[in-house]
mmCIF file of C-alpha atoms in Angstrom:
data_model
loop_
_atom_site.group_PDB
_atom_site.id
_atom_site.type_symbol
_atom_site.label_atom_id
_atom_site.label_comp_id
_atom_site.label_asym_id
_atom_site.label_seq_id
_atom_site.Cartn_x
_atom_site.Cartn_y
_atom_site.Cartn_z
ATOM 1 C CA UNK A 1 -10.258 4.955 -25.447
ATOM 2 C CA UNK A 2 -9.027 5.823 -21.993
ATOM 3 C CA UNK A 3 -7.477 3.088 -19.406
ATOM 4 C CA UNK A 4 -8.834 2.892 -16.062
ATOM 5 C CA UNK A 5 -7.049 1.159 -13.235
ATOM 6 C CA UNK A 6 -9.763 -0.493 -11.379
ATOM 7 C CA UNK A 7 -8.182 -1.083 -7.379
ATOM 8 C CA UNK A 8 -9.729 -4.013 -5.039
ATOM 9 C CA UNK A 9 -7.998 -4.496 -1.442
ATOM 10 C CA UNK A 10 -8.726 -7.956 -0.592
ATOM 11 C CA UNK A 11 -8.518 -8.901 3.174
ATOM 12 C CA UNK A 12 -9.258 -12.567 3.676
ATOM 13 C CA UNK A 13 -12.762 -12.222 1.865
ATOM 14 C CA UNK A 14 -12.055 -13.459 -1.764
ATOM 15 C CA UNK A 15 -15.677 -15.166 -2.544
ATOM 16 C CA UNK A 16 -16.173 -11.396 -2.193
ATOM 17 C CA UNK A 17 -14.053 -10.444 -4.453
ATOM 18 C CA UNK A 18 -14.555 -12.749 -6.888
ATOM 19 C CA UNK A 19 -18.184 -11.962 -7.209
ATOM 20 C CA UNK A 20 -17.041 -8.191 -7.676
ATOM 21 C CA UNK A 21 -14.864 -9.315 -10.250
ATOM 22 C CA UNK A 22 -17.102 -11.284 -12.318
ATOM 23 C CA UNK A 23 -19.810 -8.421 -12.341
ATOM 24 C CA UNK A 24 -16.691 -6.210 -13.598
ATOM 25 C CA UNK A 25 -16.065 -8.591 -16.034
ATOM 26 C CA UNK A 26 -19.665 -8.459 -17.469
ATOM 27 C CA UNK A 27 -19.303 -4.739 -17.598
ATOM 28 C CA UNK A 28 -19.495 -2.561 -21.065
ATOM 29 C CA UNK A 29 -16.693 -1.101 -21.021
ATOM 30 C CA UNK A 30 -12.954 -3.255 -21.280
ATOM 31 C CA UNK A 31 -10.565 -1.120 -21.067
ATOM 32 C CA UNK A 32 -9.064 -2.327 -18.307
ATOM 33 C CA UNK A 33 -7.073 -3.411 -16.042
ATOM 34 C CA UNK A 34 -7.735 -4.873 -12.333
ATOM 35 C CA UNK A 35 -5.330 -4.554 -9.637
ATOM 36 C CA UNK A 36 -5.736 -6.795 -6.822
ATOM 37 C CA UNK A 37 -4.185 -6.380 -3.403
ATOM 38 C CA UNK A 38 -4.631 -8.978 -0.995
ATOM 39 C CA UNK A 39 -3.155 -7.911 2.227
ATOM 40 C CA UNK A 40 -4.882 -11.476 3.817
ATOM 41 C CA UNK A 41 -2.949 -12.727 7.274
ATOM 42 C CA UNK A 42 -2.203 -16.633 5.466
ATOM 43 C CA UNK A 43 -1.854 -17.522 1.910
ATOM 44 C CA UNK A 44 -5.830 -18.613 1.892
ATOM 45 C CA UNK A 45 -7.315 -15.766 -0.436
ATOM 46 C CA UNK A 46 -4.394 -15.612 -2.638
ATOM 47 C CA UNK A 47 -4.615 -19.530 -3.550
ATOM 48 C CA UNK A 48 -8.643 -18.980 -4.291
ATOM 49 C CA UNK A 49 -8.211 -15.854 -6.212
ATOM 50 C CA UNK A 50 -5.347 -17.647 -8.181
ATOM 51 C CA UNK A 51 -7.908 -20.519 -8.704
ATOM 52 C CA UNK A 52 -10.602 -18.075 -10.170
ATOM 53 C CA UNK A 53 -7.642 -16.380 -12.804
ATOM 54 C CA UNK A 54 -7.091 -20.040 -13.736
ATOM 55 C CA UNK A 55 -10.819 -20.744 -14.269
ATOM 56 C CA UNK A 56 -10.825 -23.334 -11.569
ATOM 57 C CA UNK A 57 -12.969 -21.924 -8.847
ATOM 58 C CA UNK A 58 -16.299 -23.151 -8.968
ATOM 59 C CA UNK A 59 -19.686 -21.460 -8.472
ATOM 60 C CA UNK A 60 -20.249 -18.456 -6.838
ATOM 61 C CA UNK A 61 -23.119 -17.836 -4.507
ATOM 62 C CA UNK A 62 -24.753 -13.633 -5.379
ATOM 63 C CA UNK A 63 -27.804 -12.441 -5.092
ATOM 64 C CA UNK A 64 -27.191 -10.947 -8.840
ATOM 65 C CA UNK A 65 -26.918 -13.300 -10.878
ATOM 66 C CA UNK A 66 -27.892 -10.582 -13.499
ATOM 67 C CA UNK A 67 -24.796 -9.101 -13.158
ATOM 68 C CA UNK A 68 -22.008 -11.684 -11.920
ATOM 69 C CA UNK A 69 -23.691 -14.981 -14.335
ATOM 70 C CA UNK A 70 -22.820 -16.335 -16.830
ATOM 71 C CA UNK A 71 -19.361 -17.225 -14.856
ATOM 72 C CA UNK A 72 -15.991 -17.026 -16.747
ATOM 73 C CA UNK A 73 -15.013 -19.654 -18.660
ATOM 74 C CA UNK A 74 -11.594 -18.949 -19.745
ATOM 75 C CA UNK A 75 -8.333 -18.355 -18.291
ATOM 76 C CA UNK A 76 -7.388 -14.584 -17.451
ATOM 77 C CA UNK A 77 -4.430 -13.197 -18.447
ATOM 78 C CA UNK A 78 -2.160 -12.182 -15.140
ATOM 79 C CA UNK A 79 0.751 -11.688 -12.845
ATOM 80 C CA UNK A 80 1.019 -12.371 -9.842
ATOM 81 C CA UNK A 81 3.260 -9.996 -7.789
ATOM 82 C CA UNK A 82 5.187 -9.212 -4.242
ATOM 83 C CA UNK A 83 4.262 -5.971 -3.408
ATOM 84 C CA UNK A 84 8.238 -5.286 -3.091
ATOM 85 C CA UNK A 85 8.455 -6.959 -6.472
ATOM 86 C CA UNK A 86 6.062 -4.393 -7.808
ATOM 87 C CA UNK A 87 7.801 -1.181 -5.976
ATOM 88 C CA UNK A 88 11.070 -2.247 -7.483
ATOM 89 C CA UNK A 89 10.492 -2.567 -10.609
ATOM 90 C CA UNK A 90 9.694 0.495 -13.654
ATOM 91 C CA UNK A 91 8.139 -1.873 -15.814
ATOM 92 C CA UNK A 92 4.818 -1.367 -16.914
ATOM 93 C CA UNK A 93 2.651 -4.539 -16.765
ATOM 94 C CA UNK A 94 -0.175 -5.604 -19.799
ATOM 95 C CA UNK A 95 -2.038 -8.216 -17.624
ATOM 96 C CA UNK A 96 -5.386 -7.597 -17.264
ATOM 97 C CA UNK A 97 -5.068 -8.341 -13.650
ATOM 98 C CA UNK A 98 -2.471 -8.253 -11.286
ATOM 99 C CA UNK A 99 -2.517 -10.386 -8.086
ATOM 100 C CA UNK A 100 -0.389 -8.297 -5.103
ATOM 101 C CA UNK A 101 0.647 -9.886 -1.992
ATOM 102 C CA UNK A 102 1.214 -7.214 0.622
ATOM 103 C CA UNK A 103 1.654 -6.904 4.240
ATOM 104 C CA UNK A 104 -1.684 -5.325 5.902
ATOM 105 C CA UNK A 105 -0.946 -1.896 7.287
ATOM 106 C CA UNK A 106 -4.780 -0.400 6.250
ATOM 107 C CA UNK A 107 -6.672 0.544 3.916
ATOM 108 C CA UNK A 108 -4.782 3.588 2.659
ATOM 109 C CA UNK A 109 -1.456 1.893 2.365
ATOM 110 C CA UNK A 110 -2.927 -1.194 0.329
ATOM 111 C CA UNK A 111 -4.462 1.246 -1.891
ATOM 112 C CA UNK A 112 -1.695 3.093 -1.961
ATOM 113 C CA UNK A 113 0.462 0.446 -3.388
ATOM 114 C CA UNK A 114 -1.564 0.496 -6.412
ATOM 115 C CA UNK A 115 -1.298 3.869 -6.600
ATOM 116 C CA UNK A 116 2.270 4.615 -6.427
ATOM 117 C CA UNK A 117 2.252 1.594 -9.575
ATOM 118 C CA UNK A 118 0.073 4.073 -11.632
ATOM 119 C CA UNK A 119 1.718 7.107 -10.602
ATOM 120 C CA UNK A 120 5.287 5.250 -12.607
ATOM 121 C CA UNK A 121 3.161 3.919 -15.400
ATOM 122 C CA UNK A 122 0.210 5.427 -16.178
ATOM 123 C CA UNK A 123 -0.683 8.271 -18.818
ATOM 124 C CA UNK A 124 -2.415 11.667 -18.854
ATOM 125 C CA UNK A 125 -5.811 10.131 -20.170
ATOM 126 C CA UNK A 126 -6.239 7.147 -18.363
ATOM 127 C CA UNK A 127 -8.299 6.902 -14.632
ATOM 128 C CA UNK A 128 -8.220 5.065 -11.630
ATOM 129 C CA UNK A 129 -11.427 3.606 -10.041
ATOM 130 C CA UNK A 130 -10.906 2.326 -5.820
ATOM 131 C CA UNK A 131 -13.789 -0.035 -5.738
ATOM 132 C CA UNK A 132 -14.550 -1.695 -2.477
ATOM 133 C CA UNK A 133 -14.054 -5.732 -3.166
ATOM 134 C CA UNK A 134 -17.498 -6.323 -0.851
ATOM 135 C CA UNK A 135 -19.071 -4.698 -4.090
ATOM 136 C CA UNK A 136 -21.142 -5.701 -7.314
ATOM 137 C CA UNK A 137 -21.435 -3.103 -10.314
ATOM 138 C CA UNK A 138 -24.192 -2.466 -12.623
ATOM 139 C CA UNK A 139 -23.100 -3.313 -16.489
ATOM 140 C CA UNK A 140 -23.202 0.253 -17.360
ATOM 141 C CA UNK A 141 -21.184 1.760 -14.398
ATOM 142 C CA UNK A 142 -18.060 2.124 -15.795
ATOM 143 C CA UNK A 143 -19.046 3.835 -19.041
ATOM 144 C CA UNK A 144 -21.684 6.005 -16.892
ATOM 145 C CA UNK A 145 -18.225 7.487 -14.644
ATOM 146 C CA UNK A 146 -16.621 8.070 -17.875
ATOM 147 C CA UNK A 147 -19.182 9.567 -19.848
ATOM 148 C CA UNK A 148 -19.070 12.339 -16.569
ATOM 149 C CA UNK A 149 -15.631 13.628 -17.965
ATOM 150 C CA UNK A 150 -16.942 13.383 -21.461
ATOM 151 C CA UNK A 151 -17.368 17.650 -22.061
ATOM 152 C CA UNK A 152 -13.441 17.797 -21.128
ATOM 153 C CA UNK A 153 -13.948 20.191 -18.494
ATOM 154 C CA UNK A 154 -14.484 17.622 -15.332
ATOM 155 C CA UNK A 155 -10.819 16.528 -14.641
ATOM 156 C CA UNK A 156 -10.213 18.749 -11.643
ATOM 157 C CA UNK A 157 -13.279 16.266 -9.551
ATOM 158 C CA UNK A 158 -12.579 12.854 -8.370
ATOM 159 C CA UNK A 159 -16.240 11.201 -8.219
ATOM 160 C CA UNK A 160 -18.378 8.668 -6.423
ATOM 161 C CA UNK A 161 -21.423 6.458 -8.053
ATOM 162 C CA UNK A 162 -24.634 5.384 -6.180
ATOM 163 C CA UNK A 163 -24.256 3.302 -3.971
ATOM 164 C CA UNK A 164 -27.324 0.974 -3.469
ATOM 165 C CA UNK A 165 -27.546 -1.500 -0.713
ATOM 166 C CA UNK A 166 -26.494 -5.207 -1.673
ATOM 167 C CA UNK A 167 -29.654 -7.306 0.351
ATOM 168 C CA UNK A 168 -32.103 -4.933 -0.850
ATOM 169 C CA UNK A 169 -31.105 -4.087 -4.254
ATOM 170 C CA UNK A 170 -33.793 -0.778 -4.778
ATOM 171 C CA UNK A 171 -32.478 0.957 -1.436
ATOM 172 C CA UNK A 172 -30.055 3.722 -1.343
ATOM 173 C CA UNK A 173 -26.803 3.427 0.985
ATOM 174 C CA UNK A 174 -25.429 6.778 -0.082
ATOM 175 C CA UNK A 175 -25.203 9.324 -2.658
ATOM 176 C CA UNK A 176 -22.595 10.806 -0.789
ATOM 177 C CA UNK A 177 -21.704 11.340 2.850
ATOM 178 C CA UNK A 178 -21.507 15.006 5.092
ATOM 179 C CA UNK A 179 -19.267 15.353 8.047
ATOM 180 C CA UNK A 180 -20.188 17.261 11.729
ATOM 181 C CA UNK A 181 -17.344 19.825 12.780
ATOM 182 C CA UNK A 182 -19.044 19.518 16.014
ATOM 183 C CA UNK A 183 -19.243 15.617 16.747
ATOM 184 C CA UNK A 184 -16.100 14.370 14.202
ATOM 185 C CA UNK A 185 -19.003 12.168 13.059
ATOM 186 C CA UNK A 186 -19.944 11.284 9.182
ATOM 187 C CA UNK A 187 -23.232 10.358 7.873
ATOM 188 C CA UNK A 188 -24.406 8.496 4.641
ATOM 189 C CA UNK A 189 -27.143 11.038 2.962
ATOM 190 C CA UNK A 190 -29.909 8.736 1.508
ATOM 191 C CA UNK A 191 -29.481 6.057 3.457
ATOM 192 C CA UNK A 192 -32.104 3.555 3.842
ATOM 193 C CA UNK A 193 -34.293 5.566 1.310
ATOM 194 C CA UNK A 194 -36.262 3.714 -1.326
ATOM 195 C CA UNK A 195 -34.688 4.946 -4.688
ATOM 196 C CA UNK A 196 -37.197 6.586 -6.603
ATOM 197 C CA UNK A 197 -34.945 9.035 -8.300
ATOM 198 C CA UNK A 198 -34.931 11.710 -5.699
ATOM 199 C CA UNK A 199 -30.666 11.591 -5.944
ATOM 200 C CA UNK A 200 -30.388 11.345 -9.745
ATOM 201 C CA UNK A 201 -29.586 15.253 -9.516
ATOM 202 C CA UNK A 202 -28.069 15.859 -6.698
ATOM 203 C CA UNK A 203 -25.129 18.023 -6.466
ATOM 204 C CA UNK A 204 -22.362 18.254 -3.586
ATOM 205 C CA UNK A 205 -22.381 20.608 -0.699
ATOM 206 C CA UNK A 206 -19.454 21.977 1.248
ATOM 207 C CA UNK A 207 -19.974 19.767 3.978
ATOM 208 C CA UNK A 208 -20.701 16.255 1.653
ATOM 209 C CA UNK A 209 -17.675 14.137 0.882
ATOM 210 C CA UNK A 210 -17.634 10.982 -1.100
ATOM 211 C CA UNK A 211 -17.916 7.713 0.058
ATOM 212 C CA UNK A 212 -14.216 5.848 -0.154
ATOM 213 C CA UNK A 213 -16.387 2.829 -1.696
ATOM 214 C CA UNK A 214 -16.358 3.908 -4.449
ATOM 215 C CA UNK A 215 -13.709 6.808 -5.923
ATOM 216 C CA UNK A 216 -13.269 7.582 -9.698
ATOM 217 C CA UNK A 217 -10.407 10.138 -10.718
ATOM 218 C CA UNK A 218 -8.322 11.567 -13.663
ATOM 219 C CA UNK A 219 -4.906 10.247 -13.452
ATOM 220 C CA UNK A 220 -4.087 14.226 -13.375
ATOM 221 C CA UNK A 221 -6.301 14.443 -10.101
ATOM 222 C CA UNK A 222 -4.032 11.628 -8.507
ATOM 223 C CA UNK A 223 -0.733 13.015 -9.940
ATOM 224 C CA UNK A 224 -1.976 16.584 -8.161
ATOM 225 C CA UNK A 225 -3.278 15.614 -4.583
ATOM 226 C CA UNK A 226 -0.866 12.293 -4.708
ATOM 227 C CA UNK A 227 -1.909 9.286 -2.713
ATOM 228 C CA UNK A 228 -3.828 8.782 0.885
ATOM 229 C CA UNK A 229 -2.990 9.382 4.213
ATOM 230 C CA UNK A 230 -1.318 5.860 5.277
ATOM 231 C CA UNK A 231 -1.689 6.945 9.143
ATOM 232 C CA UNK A 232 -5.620 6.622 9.147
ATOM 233 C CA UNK A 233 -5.234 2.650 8.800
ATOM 234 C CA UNK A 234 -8.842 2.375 8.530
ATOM 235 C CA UNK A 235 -11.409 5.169 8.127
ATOM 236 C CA UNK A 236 -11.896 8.971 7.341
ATOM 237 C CA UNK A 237 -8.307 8.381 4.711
ATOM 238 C CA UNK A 238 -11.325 9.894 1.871
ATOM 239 C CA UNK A 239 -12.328 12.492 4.051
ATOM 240 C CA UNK A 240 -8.498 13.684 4.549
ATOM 241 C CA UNK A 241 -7.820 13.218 1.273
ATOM 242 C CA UNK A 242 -10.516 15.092 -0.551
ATOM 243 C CA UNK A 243 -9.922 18.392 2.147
ATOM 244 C CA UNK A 244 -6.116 17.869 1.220
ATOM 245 C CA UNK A 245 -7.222 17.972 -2.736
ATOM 246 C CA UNK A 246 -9.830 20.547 -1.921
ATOM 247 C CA UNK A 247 -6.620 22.855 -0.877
ATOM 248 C CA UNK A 248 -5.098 22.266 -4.590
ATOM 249 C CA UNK A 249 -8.646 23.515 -5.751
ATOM 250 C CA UNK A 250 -9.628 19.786 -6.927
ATOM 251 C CA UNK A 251 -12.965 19.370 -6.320
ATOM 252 C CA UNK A 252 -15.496 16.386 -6.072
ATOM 253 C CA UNK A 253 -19.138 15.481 -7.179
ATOM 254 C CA UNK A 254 -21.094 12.677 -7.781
ATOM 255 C CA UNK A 255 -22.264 10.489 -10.949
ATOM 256 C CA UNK A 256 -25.801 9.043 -9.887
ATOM 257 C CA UNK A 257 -26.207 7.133 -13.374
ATOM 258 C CA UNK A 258 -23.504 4.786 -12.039
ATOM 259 C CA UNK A 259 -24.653 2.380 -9.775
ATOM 260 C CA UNK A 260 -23.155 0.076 -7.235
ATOM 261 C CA UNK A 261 -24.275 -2.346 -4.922
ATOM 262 C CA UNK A 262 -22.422 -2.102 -1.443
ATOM 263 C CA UNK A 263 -22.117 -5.238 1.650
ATOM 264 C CA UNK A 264 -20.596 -2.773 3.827
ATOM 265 C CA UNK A 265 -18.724 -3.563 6.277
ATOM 266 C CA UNK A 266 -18.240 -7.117 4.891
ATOM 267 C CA UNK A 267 -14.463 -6.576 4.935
ATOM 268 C CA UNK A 268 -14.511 -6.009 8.525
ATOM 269 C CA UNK A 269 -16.678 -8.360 9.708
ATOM 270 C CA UNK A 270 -15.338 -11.854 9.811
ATOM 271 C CA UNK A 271 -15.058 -15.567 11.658
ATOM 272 C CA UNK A 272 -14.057 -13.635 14.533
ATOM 273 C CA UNK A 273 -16.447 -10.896 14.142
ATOM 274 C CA UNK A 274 -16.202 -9.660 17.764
ATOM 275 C CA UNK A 275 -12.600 -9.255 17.082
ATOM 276 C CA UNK A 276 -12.721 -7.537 14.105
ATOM 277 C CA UNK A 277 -15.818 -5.199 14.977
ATOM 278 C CA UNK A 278 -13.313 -3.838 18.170
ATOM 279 C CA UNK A 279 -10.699 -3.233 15.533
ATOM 280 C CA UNK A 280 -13.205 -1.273 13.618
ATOM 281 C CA UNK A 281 -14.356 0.750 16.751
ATOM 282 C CA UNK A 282 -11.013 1.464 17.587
ATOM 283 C CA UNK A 283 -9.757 2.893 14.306
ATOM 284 C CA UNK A 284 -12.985 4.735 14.039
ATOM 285 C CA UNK A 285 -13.015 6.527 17.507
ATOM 286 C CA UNK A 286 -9.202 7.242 17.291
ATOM 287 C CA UNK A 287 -9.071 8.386 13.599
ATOM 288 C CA UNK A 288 -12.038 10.564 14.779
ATOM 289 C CA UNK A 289 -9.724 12.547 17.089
ATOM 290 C CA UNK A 290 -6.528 11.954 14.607
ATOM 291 C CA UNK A 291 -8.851 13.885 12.023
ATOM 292 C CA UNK A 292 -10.195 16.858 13.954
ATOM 293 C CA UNK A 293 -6.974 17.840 15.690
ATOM 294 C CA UNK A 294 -5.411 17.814 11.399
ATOM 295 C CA UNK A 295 -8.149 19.924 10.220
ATOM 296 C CA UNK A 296 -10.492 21.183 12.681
ATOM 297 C CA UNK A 297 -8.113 21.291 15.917
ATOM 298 C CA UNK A 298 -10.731 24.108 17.445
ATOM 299 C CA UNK A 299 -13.593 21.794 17.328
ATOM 300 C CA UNK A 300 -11.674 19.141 19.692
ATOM 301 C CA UNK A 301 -13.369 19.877 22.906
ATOM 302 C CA UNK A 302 -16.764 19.352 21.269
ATOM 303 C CA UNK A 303 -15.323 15.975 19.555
ATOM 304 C CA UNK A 304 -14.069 14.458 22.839
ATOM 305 C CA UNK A 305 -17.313 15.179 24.594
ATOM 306 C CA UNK A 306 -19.283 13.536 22.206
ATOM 307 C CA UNK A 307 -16.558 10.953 21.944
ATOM 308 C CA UNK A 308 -16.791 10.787 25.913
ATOM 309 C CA UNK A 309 -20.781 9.323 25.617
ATOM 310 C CA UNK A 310 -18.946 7.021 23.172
ATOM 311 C CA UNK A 311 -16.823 5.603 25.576
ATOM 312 C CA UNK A 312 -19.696 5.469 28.169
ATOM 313 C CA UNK A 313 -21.976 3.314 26.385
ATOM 314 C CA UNK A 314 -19.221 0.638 25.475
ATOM 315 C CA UNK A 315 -18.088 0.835 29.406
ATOM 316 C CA UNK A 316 -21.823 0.226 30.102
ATOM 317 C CA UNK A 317 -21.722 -2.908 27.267
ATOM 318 C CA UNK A 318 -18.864 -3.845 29.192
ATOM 319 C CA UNK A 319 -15.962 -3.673 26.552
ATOM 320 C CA UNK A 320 -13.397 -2.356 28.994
ATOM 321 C CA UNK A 321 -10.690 -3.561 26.913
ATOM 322 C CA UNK A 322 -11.580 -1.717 24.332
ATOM 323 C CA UNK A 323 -12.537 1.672 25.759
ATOM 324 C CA UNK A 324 -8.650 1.455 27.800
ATOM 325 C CA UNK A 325 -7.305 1.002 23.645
ATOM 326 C CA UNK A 326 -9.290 3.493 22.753
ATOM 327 C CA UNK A 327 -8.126 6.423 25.403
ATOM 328 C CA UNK A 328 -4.832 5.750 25.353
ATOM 329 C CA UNK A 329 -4.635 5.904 21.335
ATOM 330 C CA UNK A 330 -6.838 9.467 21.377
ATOM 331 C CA UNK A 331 -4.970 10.804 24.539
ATOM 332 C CA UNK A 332 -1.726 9.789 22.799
ATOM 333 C CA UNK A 333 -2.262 11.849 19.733
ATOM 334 C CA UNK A 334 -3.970 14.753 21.956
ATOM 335 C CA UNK A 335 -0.216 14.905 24.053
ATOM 336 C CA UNK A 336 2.055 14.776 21.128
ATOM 337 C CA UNK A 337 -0.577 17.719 19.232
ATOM 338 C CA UNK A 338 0.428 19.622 22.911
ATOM 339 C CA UNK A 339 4.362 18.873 22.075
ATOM 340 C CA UNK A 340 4.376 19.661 18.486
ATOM 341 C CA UNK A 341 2.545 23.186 19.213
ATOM 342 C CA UNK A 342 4.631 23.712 22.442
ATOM 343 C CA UNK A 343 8.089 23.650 19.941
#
């Protein structure tokens, strides 16, 4: 019975994560083990999600009660863990969940501290699932990714569920996502679609990539293609690193009978959404240049045109802070591209 390393990255939104954990809790399939990363600015989440190991959290507010109720009841077994505490050290831990405290430098970096952790104790047969916290999972999820690698010939794909929208529980979010050369722009494919079953077949293009909500892989596939790309911070780290696997001949697909319902976004937003939503517009806009000059540099006129109408409509919203950020992060990669070619 294989392992799989489920990863959450917590930033400051534990209720979130603790409703993701119960559903995964409630799930079919226990073997095993949650790795938690909380890369929060204060100590806030880490106390809470310490409360709810300890069975002393309370009730928790979900529109799937289905999935997430009956609550736990008992105490989980656990460690909590400095991420330096976890880098140091070769031993290999039997908790069912460990609690990380890490400094926040992105998505791929958090991620990537779980990782690393697998990559020094994990075996050839076990998996790793990187589950968006903001998420709730249907009881037969798990077992449904598994069952994909069941005819032993599957362990070259890392692959991505269903995702269903979490306020509207029998609407599609994405089966999968596809990328424009042309624009640097990604797009969910289904979204906003009633699911009648029109996805339960669908098979990967070229140009589809999976949504980083939710990525199941073969410890193999990890040990191959190795972890993300820590300079993304936040956004288009899948994309890079499926085209970097894609090089190694690892390919991708998706498993429709597992399904997941997605927030979106819910990490971002915040008490100081404003805030937080120019952080997300920056990373996105920036990581959108940082991406096409890596692995489409002759599409970066076209990019930076359409980024240009980008720019214009927040000028014309009047977030002049931001669009200043913005340029000088996209012309700063553009000049040191120039120096790096110029050598």
């Amino acid at each position: 019975m294989s392992k799989v390393y489920i990863i959450l990255v917590n930033y400051k939104k534990y209720s979130d994560t603790v409703e993701c954990l119960e559903s995964i809790f409630k799930n079919y399939y226990n073997n095993f083990q949650v790795l938690i990363v909380d890369n929060s600015p204060d100590l806030s989440s880490l106390t809470n999600l310490s409360k709810w190991l300890n069975n002393q959290y309370g009730q928790i507010p979900t529109l799937f009660e289905d999935l997430v109720y009956p609550l736990n009841n008992k105490l989980i077994p656990h460690a909590t863990l400095m991420e330096a505490e976890l880098q140091n050290s070769a031993r290999a831990y039997q908790e069912q969940v460990l609690l990380i405290r890490a400094e926040n430098r992105g998505f791929a970096a958090a991620n990537n501290i779980a990782l690393n952790y697998i990559l020094k104790t994990g075996e050839k047969d076990d998996f790793i699932w990187i589950l968006n916290n903001d998420t709730v999972i249907d009881k037969y999820s798990l077992t449904n990714l598994l069952n994909f690698y069941s005819n032993g010939d599957s362990y070259d794909k890392l692959i991505g569920a269903k995702l269903m929208h979490y306020h509207d529980r029998n609407t599609l979010q994405a089966i999968a996502a596809t990328y424009n050369k042309w624009l640097g722009i990604t797009k969910h494919i289904g979204d906003g679609e009633t699911d009648v079953g029109q996805y339960d077949k669908y098979e990967v293009k070229k140009t589809d990539y999976i949504v980083g909500a939710c990525m199941f892989l073969p410890f193999e596939y990890l040990q191959k293609v190795g972890v993300l790309n820590e300079q993304y911070f936040l956004f288009y780290e899948e994309l890079d690193w499926l085209l970097s696997a894609a090089k190694l001949n690892l390919g991708y697909a998706v498993q429709p009978k597992a399904i997941i319902y997605h927030k979106e976004g819910s990490t971002i937003r915040g008490a100081k959404e404003s805030k937080n939503m120019d952080v997300a517009d920056y990373y996105i806009n920036v990581n959108r240049i940082r991406f096409t000059l890596k692995w489409y540099p002759s599409y970066i006129l076209s990019v930076c045109t359409g980024l240009s109408y980008s720019l214009l409509k927040r000028l014309i919203q009047g977030r002049f802070k931001l669009v200043l950020s913005i340029l000088k992060g996209t012309l700063s990669l553009i000049f040191k591209r120039r120096i790096i070619n110029n050598k």
